[in-house]
Amino acid sequence: MRRRAPPLTRLLCALLRPWLRLRLQPAEPRTLVGEDDGRPTVYVLERYGLSDTLILDEAAAAAGLPAPYSAADTLPIRRRRSVIYLSRRPRWFGRPQHPTRSETLAHLFAHVAQTPGADVRLVPVSIFVGRAPDRQSGWFSVLFSENWVVVGRFRRLLALLLNGRDTIVQFAAPVSLRQLVDEAGGEASERSVRKLSRVLRVHFNRIRAAVIGPDLSHRRTVVNAVLNAEPVREAIAATASKEGLPAAKAHKRARDFAMEIAADYSHPVVRSMSFLLNGFWNKLYGGVKMHHFESLRASVPGHEVIYVPCHRSHIDYLLLSWLLYRNGLSVPHIAAGVNLNLPVLGALLRRGGAFFLRRTFRGNALYSTVFREYLGQLFARGVPLEYFIEGGRSRTGRLLAPRAGMLSMTLSSFLAQSRRPVLFQPVYIGYEKLMEGKEYAGELSGRPKQKESWLGLLRATKVLRQHYGQVAVSFGEPVYLAELLDEVAPQWRQSPVDPDDKPEWAGPAVDALAERILVNINRSADVNPVNLLALALLSTPNHAMAESDLVAQLDLAKRLLVELPYSDRVTVTALDPAAIIAYGEKMQWIERVAHPLGDVLRCGDEQAVLLSYFRNNVQHLFAAAAWVACCFLNNRRMARSTLVRLGRLVHPFIRSELFLAWDEQAFGERIEATLDFFARHDLLEVDEDGRIMSRGPGQSDTAYRLRGIAHSLLQAFERYYIALAALVKNGPHSLTAGELENLCYLTAQRLSLLHEVNAPEFFDKSLFRGFIQKLRERRVVWTDENGKLDFDGALEEVARDARVILSREIRHGILKLTQDMRARLGEGQPAGEPPVAAKPAAE
């Protein structure tokens, strides 16, 4: 039974209660602290304060934990409450006192050491007042939000009155004092008590850093530290010598670079931005869903955290920072392109934690050195970071090939001056409608990218009048840098720490790190209704399906995701097929056409182009199923072993493009499991020996379902065949990699015009570039002494295998186009631009 607090304390609690609204972390602290097992419970607070004690009493009651007074009579402590304070709060107008050893902790330590069988469980509790404002917050309350300053009683009272409704109480796992005494040899020495105090202070510092961010100095202090670093001083001297500049002028240039780069983080500005964004998200979105956040919260303390989200919209910056802040974690410093450093906006972003970098450092050694040192200073101070390793926003909905620059600099900083283990946190962000959707489609169709400007931002305000559905933010499995280096480069701990001496293993390690991050982003995908509608409707020539067929196709896709889960972090919409269709109509992605023989659901050409983005978000989840279904597009019967063998051959190219979680063997096993799934659901039949798989006639419902699944991957195989056909038709020693890439791009673009392919990424140059690179890595092709691509007869065999997947019409069309394009280019047709304008997306 909970022991009641003294009457005066109960009265103060009653007076304080209307001003408090507590958020407990975790939401059910008893699952972390455990049930009352008879041991006295003593709470540990970071600082002394009556208000903190009252808040603790309220929080313990709300969590069903022992009251802070329950164990006081059974323990040798002088206070009426069983609470340990690591430091005292200053008097009303006094200065902070220096932390001292807690007498209560010393008494408890001695009691356990001298009493056989006695034990006390210590429960550390962190309290933050004014951490997450909501729409009821006032602007004045921003001035009294939680920070690193040890404030007096009067300021704490104002903070409670203004921000008490935004109070976070975070419980930690209990610590057994008996275990600590036994580890100290059973003696209550002064040294043991001081050591325990230091450990508790470190714990509270870690939690405070995780919740409100590290204790940052003024921007000028960080800039001065950068300029005084040895590598920067050497770079300044080298620049002055090389360009014949006075030392002062070279130093000023370095300072200008540092001021251009550096963030100017401000707690009040961050809190004000959170206040503003509450209404912004409510206006634009129908909700923000968050998955697997608790696993992140448990990992953050004690780690240098680097958030690495996929990059799909400018909204990504604001959304992730807002979510972290609202849920009690520190806002990271974000690497932003210098194109966003606009007047006024750039200053605001800086105070929100943004630091700016140029698109390229090439040819500017001084800027590169300053930026690297600034990143190292953030690292040394334990500042959480966020950057996008794709380098820019994805225009296709797929993850882009990684750019290793920031990862490489992070690795160098870790080796040189990191004091804590580094954790990369992959983040999947899924939208149901994009603000930049039409802009992306236009860019892929040939329109130039619009440069960021205030005029462009003002023109874009019209998008704020639309509704964009829900957003999902899913935190993937973290990547621990030290563990990955142990796998990839076991010798890394013995490497010399020299930023100018890049070890041989660094390049492969960075590549492995980038791939692991992107794979883990994909492994945490959230499948929303728009993803499933896009997958189904875009598989038909006219982007229309009878309602009964659409219901069946949506049901099949959901069954695939549930019965053959891609990973334990993939989440799938709870809506049934009928509700998914209704939601698509509500979001105006699809329209219903009434008909006496049954309604038809369809999307227009413009919507189809935009929906391809959302199909591509989840394409990797259906890769194995799509491969199997593709094999039955032009074949009624196939041997099970052939399906697996050909799947393993194509696996490296699919994995490279879609960042699949499976290696070659796992992909083969996935194909086997998919064949069993299709057989269970009567989409394929198995002969008596279990060796031959067959599908129904081409006009049957089962064949129709398989075609719907196959289409999501079919265009990838068409792209592969375009490259292979171009190589084979032109022969070895004929094309460079660049010429092949351009020839493939033009062929695919013309093919899309002839066959009305409503998927702009079909002729995306980067996809062809990645495929050609993978061919070279696999030694299917190689470069001769003249820079031309060479290959042997094995490539022709690979090209012949395409007949398993592609129809004769498509294969002949590609062969004719590759031959005609080569002839046209040979006659002097400009290679850099297509001979026919690309079909633009409708506006």
PDB file of N, CA and C in Angstrom, residues 42-113:
ATOM      1  N   VAL A  42      14.315   3.661  -3.319  1.00  0.00           N
ATOM      2  CA  VAL A  42      14.815   5.015  -3.104  1.00  0.00           C
ATOM      3  C   VAL A  42      15.015   5.656  -4.469  1.00  0.00           C
ATOM      4  N   TYR A  43      14.411   6.821  -4.669  1.00  0.00           N
ATOM      5  CA  TYR A  43      14.528   7.526  -5.932  1.00  0.00           C
ATOM      6  C   TYR A  43      15.742   8.440  -5.906  1.00  0.00           C
ATOM      7  N   VAL A  44      16.361   8.607  -7.062  1.00  0.00           N
ATOM      8  CA  VAL A  44      17.523   9.484  -7.210  1.00  0.00           C
ATOM      9  C   VAL A  44      17.155  10.590  -8.175  1.00  0.00           C
ATOM     10  N   LEU A  45      17.245  11.842  -7.724  1.00  0.00           N
ATOM     11  CA  LEU A  45      16.997  13.010  -8.559  1.00  0.00           C
ATOM     12  C   LEU A  45      18.305  13.745  -8.807  1.00  0.00           C
ATOM     13  N   GLU A  46      18.376  14.435  -9.951  1.00  0.00           N
ATOM     14  CA  GLU A  46      19.605  15.129 -10.322  1.00  0.00           C
ATOM     15  C   GLU A  46      19.878  16.305  -9.394  1.00  0.00           C
ATOM     16  N   ARG A  47      18.854  17.050  -9.049  1.00  0.00           N
ATOM     17  CA  ARG A  47      19.025  18.253  -8.242  1.00  0.00           C
ATOM     18  C   ARG A  47      17.964  18.324  -7.164  1.00  0.00           C
ATOM     19  N   TYR A  48      18.329  18.986  -6.068  1.00  0.00           N
ATOM     20  CA  TYR A  48      17.366  19.174  -5.001  1.00  0.00           C
ATOM     21  C   TYR A  48      16.371  20.262  -5.389  1.00  0.00           C
ATOM     22  N   GLY A  49      15.117  20.028  -5.008  1.00  0.00           N
ATOM     23  CA  GLY A  49      14.090  21.040  -5.217  1.00  0.00           C
ATOM     24  C   GLY A  49      12.760  20.502  -4.747  1.00  0.00           C
ATOM     25  N   LEU A  50      12.017  21.290  -4.001  1.00  0.00           N
ATOM     26  CA  LEU A  50      10.716  20.853  -3.511  1.00  0.00           C
ATOM     27  C   LEU A  50       9.778  20.543  -4.668  1.00  0.00           C
ATOM     28  N   SER A  51       9.842  21.367  -5.714  1.00  0.00           N
ATOM     29  CA  SER A  51       8.952  21.140  -6.859  1.00  0.00           C
ATOM     30  C   SER A  51       9.239  19.799  -7.518  1.00  0.00           C
ATOM     31  N   ASP A  52      10.518  19.441  -7.650  1.00  0.00           N
ATOM     32  CA  ASP A  52      10.853  18.154  -8.256  1.00  0.00           C
ATOM     33  C   ASP A  52      10.344  17.006  -7.399  1.00  0.00           C
ATOM     34  N   THR A  53      10.415  17.167  -6.076  1.00  0.00           N
ATOM     35  CA  THR A  53       9.909  16.120  -5.183  1.00  0.00           C
ATOM     36  C   THR A  53       8.401  15.967  -5.336  1.00  0.00           C
ATOM     37  N   LEU A  54       7.684  17.073  -5.449  1.00  0.00           N
ATOM     38  CA  LEU A  54       6.230  17.016  -5.632  1.00  0.00           C
ATOM     39  C   LEU A  54       5.878  16.376  -6.975  1.00  0.00           C
ATOM     40  N   ILE A  55       6.633  16.741  -8.012  1.00  0.00           N
ATOM     41  CA  ILE A  55       6.394  16.127  -9.322  1.00  0.00           C
ATOM     42  C   ILE A  55       6.670  14.627  -9.262  1.00  0.00           C
ATOM     43  N   LEU A  56       7.743  14.229  -8.570  1.00  0.00           N
ATOM     44  CA  LEU A  56       8.060  12.809  -8.426  1.00  0.00           C
ATOM     45  C   LEU A  56       6.931  12.071  -7.730  1.00  0.00           C
ATOM     46  N   ASP A  57       6.359  12.669  -6.691  1.00  0.00           N
ATOM     47  CA  ASP A  57       5.257  12.029  -5.972  1.00  0.00           C
ATOM     48  C   ASP A  57       4.068  11.803  -6.897  1.00  0.00           C
ATOM     49  N   GLU A  58       3.728  12.816  -7.696  1.00  0.00           N
ATOM     50  CA  GLU A  58       2.617  12.683  -8.634  1.00  0.00           C
ATOM     51  C   GLU A  58       2.913  11.612  -9.687  1.00  0.00           C
ATOM     52  N   ALA A  59       4.149  11.607 -10.198  1.00  0.00           N
ATOM     53  CA  ALA A  59       4.512  10.651 -11.247  1.00  0.00           C
ATOM     54  C   ALA A  59       4.504   9.220 -10.724  1.00  0.00           C
ATOM     55  N   ALA A  60       5.030   9.014  -9.503  1.00  0.00           N
ATOM     56  CA  ALA A  60       5.042   7.675  -8.916  1.00  0.00           C
ATOM     57  C   ALA A  60       3.622   7.166  -8.711  1.00  0.00           C
ATOM     58  N   ALA A  61       2.722   8.054  -8.251  1.00  0.00           N
ATOM     59  CA  ALA A  61       1.327   7.649  -8.061  1.00  0.00           C
ATOM     60  C   ALA A  61       0.686   7.281  -9.398  1.00  0.00           C
ATOM     61  N   ALA A  62       0.951   8.086 -10.442  1.00  0.00           N
ATOM     62  CA  ALA A  62       0.369   7.806 -11.754  1.00  0.00           C
ATOM     63  C   ALA A  62       0.895   6.503 -12.349  1.00  0.00           C
ATOM     64  N   ALA A  63       2.140   6.161 -12.026  1.00  0.00           N
ATOM     65  CA  ALA A  63       2.747   4.940 -12.572  1.00  0.00           C
ATOM     66  C   ALA A  63       2.485   3.711 -11.714  1.00  0.00           C
ATOM     67  N   GLY A  64       1.882   3.886 -10.533  1.00  0.00           N
ATOM     68  CA  GLY A  64       1.654   2.755  -9.651  1.00  0.00           C
ATOM     69  C   GLY A  64       2.911   2.264  -8.970  1.00  0.00           C
ATOM     70  N   LEU A  65       3.872   3.173  -8.749  1.00  0.00           N
ATOM     71  CA  LEU A  65       5.137   2.835  -8.087  1.00  0.00           C
ATOM     72  C   LEU A  65       5.101   3.291  -6.637  1.00  0.00           C
ATOM     73  N   PRO A  66       6.004   2.764  -5.795  1.00  0.00           N
ATOM     74  CA  PRO A  66       6.032   3.187  -4.384  1.00  0.00           C
ATOM     75  C   PRO A  66       6.215   4.696  -4.255  1.00  0.00           C
ATOM     76  N   ALA A  67       5.567   5.274  -3.266  1.00  0.00           N
ATOM     77  CA  ALA A  67       5.686   6.705  -3.025  1.00  0.00           C
ATOM     78  C   ALA A  67       7.085   7.043  -2.530  1.00  0.00           C
ATOM     79  N   PRO A  68       7.526   8.285  -2.728  1.00  0.00           N
ATOM     80  CA  PRO A  68       8.859   8.689  -2.248  1.00  0.00           C
ATOM     81  C   PRO A  68       8.978   8.706  -0.730  1.00  0.00           C
ATOM     82  N   TYR A  69       7.899   8.334  -0.019  1.00  0.00           N
ATOM     83  CA  TYR A  69       7.916   8.342   1.453  1.00  0.00           C
ATOM     84  C   TYR A  69       7.812   6.934   2.032  1.00  0.00           C
ATOM     85  N   SER A  70       7.554   5.953   1.184  1.00  0.00           N
ATOM     86  CA  SER A  70       7.215   4.618   1.674  1.00  0.00           C
ATOM     87  C   SER A  70       8.336   3.966   2.454  1.00  0.00           C
ATOM     88  N   ALA A  71       9.589   4.149   2.037  1.00  0.00           N
ATOM     89  CA  ALA A  71      10.700   3.418   2.637  1.00  0.00           C
ATOM     90  C   ALA A  71      11.483   4.231   3.662  1.00  0.00           C
ATOM     91  N   ALA A  72      11.072   5.478   3.914  1.00  0.00           N
ATOM     92  CA  ALA A  72      11.885   6.353   4.756  1.00  0.00           C
ATOM     93  C   ALA A  72      12.025   5.830   6.180  1.00  0.00           C
ATOM     94  N   ASP A  73      10.958   5.253   6.755  1.00  0.00           N
ATOM     95  CA  ASP A  73      11.004   4.791   8.144  1.00  0.00           C
ATOM     96  C   ASP A  73      11.827   3.528   8.328  1.00  0.00           C
ATOM     97  N   THR A  74      12.036   2.776   7.268  1.00  0.00           N
ATOM     98  CA  THR A  74      12.760   1.502   7.373  1.00  0.00           C
ATOM     99  C   THR A  74      14.235   1.639   7.056  1.00  0.00           C
ATOM    100  N   LEU A  75      14.678   2.854   6.718  1.00  0.00           N
ATOM    101  CA  LEU A  75      16.065   3.066   6.318  1.00  0.00           C
ATOM    102  C   LEU A  75      16.719   4.098   7.230  1.00  0.00           C
ATOM    103  N   PRO A  76      18.045   3.991   7.392  1.00  0.00           N
ATOM    104  CA  PRO A  76      18.765   4.922   8.282  1.00  0.00           C
ATOM    105  C   PRO A  76      19.038   6.259   7.608  1.00  0.00           C
ATOM    106  N   ILE A  77      17.975   6.987   7.277  1.00  0.00           N
ATOM    107  CA  ILE A  77      18.146   8.304   6.664  1.00  0.00           C
ATOM    108  C   ILE A  77      17.398   9.328   7.510  1.00  0.00           C
ATOM    109  N   ARG A  78      17.852  10.542   7.489  1.00  0.00           N
ATOM    110  CA  ARG A  78      17.302  11.577   8.343  1.00  0.00           C
ATOM    111  C   ARG A  78      16.047  12.215   7.761  1.00  0.00           C
ATOM    112  N   ARG A  79      15.834  12.072   6.467  1.00  0.00           N
ATOM    113  CA  ARG A  79      14.711  12.733   5.833  1.00  0.00           C
ATOM    114  C   ARG A  79      13.435  11.899   5.973  1.00  0.00           C
ATOM    115  N   ARG A  80      12.306  12.552   5.761  1.00  0.00           N
ATOM    116  CA  ARG A  80      11.031  11.856   5.782  1.00  0.00           C
ATOM    117  C   ARG A  80      10.680  11.295   4.419  1.00  0.00           C
ATOM    118  N   ARG A  81      11.508  11.587   3.425  1.00  0.00           N
ATOM    119  CA  ARG A  81      11.267  11.043   2.092  1.00  0.00           C
ATOM    120  C   ARG A  81      12.510  10.275   1.645  1.00  0.00           C
ATOM    121  N   SER A  82      12.275   9.165   0.965  1.00  0.00           N
ATOM    122  CA  SER A  82      13.380   8.308   0.514  1.00  0.00           C
ATOM    123  C   SER A  82      13.809   8.735  -0.886  1.00  0.00           C
ATOM    124  N   VAL A  83      14.470   9.901  -0.922  1.00  0.00           N
ATOM    125  CA  VAL A  83      14.937  10.475  -2.180  1.00  0.00           C
ATOM    126  C   VAL A  83      16.372  10.946  -1.989  1.00  0.00           C
ATOM    127  N   ILE A  84      17.207  10.647  -2.961  1.00  0.00           N
ATOM    128  CA  ILE A  84      18.598  11.102  -2.966  1.00  0.00           C
ATOM    129  C   ILE A  84      18.725  12.223  -3.981  1.00  0.00           C
ATOM    130  N   TYR A  85      19.350  13.331  -3.569  1.00  0.00           N
ATOM    131  CA  TYR A  85      19.612  14.457  -4.467  1.00  0.00           C
ATOM    132  C   TYR A  85      21.124  14.548  -4.679  1.00  0.00           C
ATOM    133  N   LEU A  86      21.541  14.545  -5.948  1.00  0.00           N
ATOM    134  CA  LEU A  86      22.975  14.585  -6.229  1.00  0.00           C
ATOM    135  C   LEU A  86      23.567  15.973  -6.061  1.00  0.00           C
ATOM    136  N   SER A  87      22.762  17.008  -6.184  1.00  0.00           N
ATOM    137  CA  SER A  87      23.258  18.368  -5.957  1.00  0.00           C
ATOM    138  C   SER A  87      22.101  19.223  -5.488  1.00  0.00           C
ATOM    139  N   ARG A  88      22.424  20.291  -4.768  1.00  0.00           N
ATOM    140  CA  ARG A  88      21.399  21.155  -4.210  1.00  0.00           C
ATOM    141  C   ARG A  88      21.117  22.319  -5.154  1.00  0.00           C
ATOM    142  N   ARG A  89      19.840  22.691  -5.199  1.00  0.00           N
ATOM    143  CA  ARG A  89      19.456  23.857  -5.976  1.00  0.00           C
ATOM    144  C   ARG A  89      19.824  25.119  -5.189  1.00  0.00           C
ATOM    145  N   PRO A  90      20.247  26.194  -5.834  1.00  0.00           N
ATOM    146  CA  PRO A  90      20.611  27.419  -5.102  1.00  0.00           C
ATOM    147  C   PRO A  90      19.411  28.034  -4.411  1.00  0.00           C
ATOM    148  N   ARG A  91      19.710  28.903  -3.470  1.00  0.00           N
ATOM    149  CA  ARG A  91      18.639  29.596  -2.767  1.00  0.00           C
ATOM    150  C   ARG A  91      17.933  30.572  -3.710  1.00  0.00           C
ATOM    151  N   TRP A  92      16.974  31.307  -3.157  1.00  0.00           N
ATOM    152  CA  TRP A  92      16.131  32.160  -3.983  1.00  0.00           C
ATOM    153  C   TRP A  92      16.935  33.052  -4.917  1.00  0.00           C
ATOM    154  N   PHE A  93      17.950  33.671  -4.429  1.00  0.00           N
ATOM    155  CA  PHE A  93      18.765  34.544  -5.270  1.00  0.00           C
ATOM    156  C   PHE A  93      20.239  34.162  -5.176  1.00  0.00           C
ATOM    157  N   GLY A  94      20.524  32.922  -4.791  1.00  0.00           N
ATOM    158  CA  GLY A  94      21.893  32.481  -4.607  1.00  0.00           C
ATOM    159  C   GLY A  94      22.502  31.944  -5.877  1.00  0.00           C
ATOM    160  N   ARG A  95      23.774  31.584  -5.781  1.00  0.00           N
ATOM    161  CA  ARG A  95      24.497  31.012  -6.913  1.00  0.00           C
ATOM    162  C   ARG A  95      24.514  29.498  -6.767  1.00  0.00           C
ATOM    163  N   PRO A  96      24.649  28.764  -7.876  1.00  0.00           N
ATOM    164  CA  PRO A  96      24.685  27.305  -7.797  1.00  0.00           C
ATOM    165  C   PRO A  96      25.836  26.825  -6.930  1.00  0.00           C
ATOM    166  N   GLN A  97      25.548  25.801  -6.112  1.00  0.00           N
ATOM    167  CA  GLN A  97      26.595  25.222  -5.279  1.00  0.00           C
ATOM    168  C   GLN A  97      27.332  24.140  -6.049  1.00  0.00           C
ATOM    169  N   HIS A  98      28.568  23.927  -5.674  1.00  0.00           N
ATOM    170  CA  HIS A  98      29.372  22.883  -6.303  1.00  0.00           C
ATOM    171  C   HIS A  98      28.836  21.522  -5.876  1.00  0.00           C
ATOM    172  N   PRO A  99      28.707  20.555  -6.810  1.00  0.00           N
ATOM    173  CA  PRO A  99      28.207  19.236  -6.433  1.00  0.00           C
ATOM    174  C   PRO A  99      29.047  18.609  -5.319  1.00  0.00           C
ATOM    175  N   THR A 100      28.357  18.033  -4.348  1.00  0.00           N
ATOM    176  CA  THR A 100      29.042  17.371  -3.231  1.00  0.00           C
ATOM    177  C   THR A 100      28.510  15.958  -3.092  1.00  0.00           C
ATOM    178  N   ARG A 101      29.178  15.196  -2.253  1.00  0.00           N
ATOM    179  CA  ARG A 101      28.747  13.824  -2.013  1.00  0.00           C
ATOM    180  C   ARG A 101      27.448  13.829  -1.204  1.00  0.00           C
ATOM    181  N   SER A 102      26.491  12.974  -1.603  1.00  0.00           N
ATOM    182  CA  SER A 102      25.211  12.888  -0.910  1.00  0.00           C
ATOM    183  C   SER A 102      25.376  12.101   0.394  1.00  0.00           C
ATOM    184  N   GLU A 103      25.014  12.735   1.532  1.00  0.00           N
ATOM    185  CA  GLU A 103      25.090  12.032   2.826  1.00  0.00           C
ATOM    186  C   GLU A 103      24.103  10.879   2.870  1.00  0.00           C
ATOM    187  N   THR A 104      22.926  11.076   2.297  1.00  0.00           N
ATOM    188  CA  THR A 104      21.929   9.995   2.277  1.00  0.00           C
ATOM    189  C   THR A 104      22.458   8.781   1.542  1.00  0.00           C
ATOM    190  N   LEU A 105      23.117   8.992   0.434  1.00  0.00           N
ATOM    191  CA  LEU A 105      23.687   7.879  -0.322  1.00  0.00           C
ATOM    192  C   LEU A 105      24.759   7.176   0.499  1.00  0.00           C
ATOM    193  N   ALA A 106      25.589   7.938   1.210  1.00  0.00           N
ATOM    194  CA  ALA A 106      26.627   7.326   2.045  1.00  0.00           C
ATOM    195  C   ALA A 106      26.009   6.490   3.162  1.00  0.00           C
ATOM    196  N   HIS A 107      24.933   6.991   3.795  1.00  0.00           N
ATOM    197  CA  HIS A 107      24.267   6.231   4.862  1.00  0.00           C
ATOM    198  C   HIS A 107      23.673   4.932   4.324  1.00  0.00           C
ATOM    199  N   LEU A 108      23.044   5.000   3.168  1.00  0.00           N
ATOM    200  CA  LEU A 108      22.445   3.794   2.587  1.00  0.00           C
ATOM    201  C   LEU A 108      23.522   2.784   2.212  1.00  0.00           C
ATOM    202  N   PHE A 109      24.615   3.261   1.644  1.00  0.00           N
ATOM    203  CA  PHE A 109      25.718   2.375   1.258  1.00  0.00           C
ATOM    204  C   PHE A 109      26.259   1.652   2.494  1.00  0.00           C
ATOM    205  N   ALA A 110      26.445   2.398   3.579  1.00  0.00           N
ATOM    206  CA  ALA A 110      26.956   1.799   4.816  1.00  0.00           C
ATOM    207  C   ALA A 110      25.954   0.810   5.407  1.00  0.00           C
ATOM    208  N   HIS A 111      24.678   1.140   5.338  1.00  0.00           N
ATOM    209  CA  HIS A 111      23.638   0.262   5.882  1.00  0.00           C
ATOM    210  C   HIS A 111      23.631  -1.091   5.173  1.00  0.00           C
ATOM    211  N   VAL A 112      23.690  -1.072   3.848  1.00  0.00           N
ATOM    212  CA  VAL A 112      23.671  -2.321   3.079  1.00  0.00           C
ATOM    213  C   VAL A 112      24.956  -3.110   3.329  1.00  0.00           C
ATOM    214  N   ALA A 113      26.081  -2.412   3.433  1.00  0.00           N
ATOM    215  CA  ALA A 113      27.358  -3.098   3.655  1.00  0.00           C
ATOM    216  C   ALA A 113      27.402  -3.769   5.022  1.00  0.00           C
TER     217      ALA A 113
END
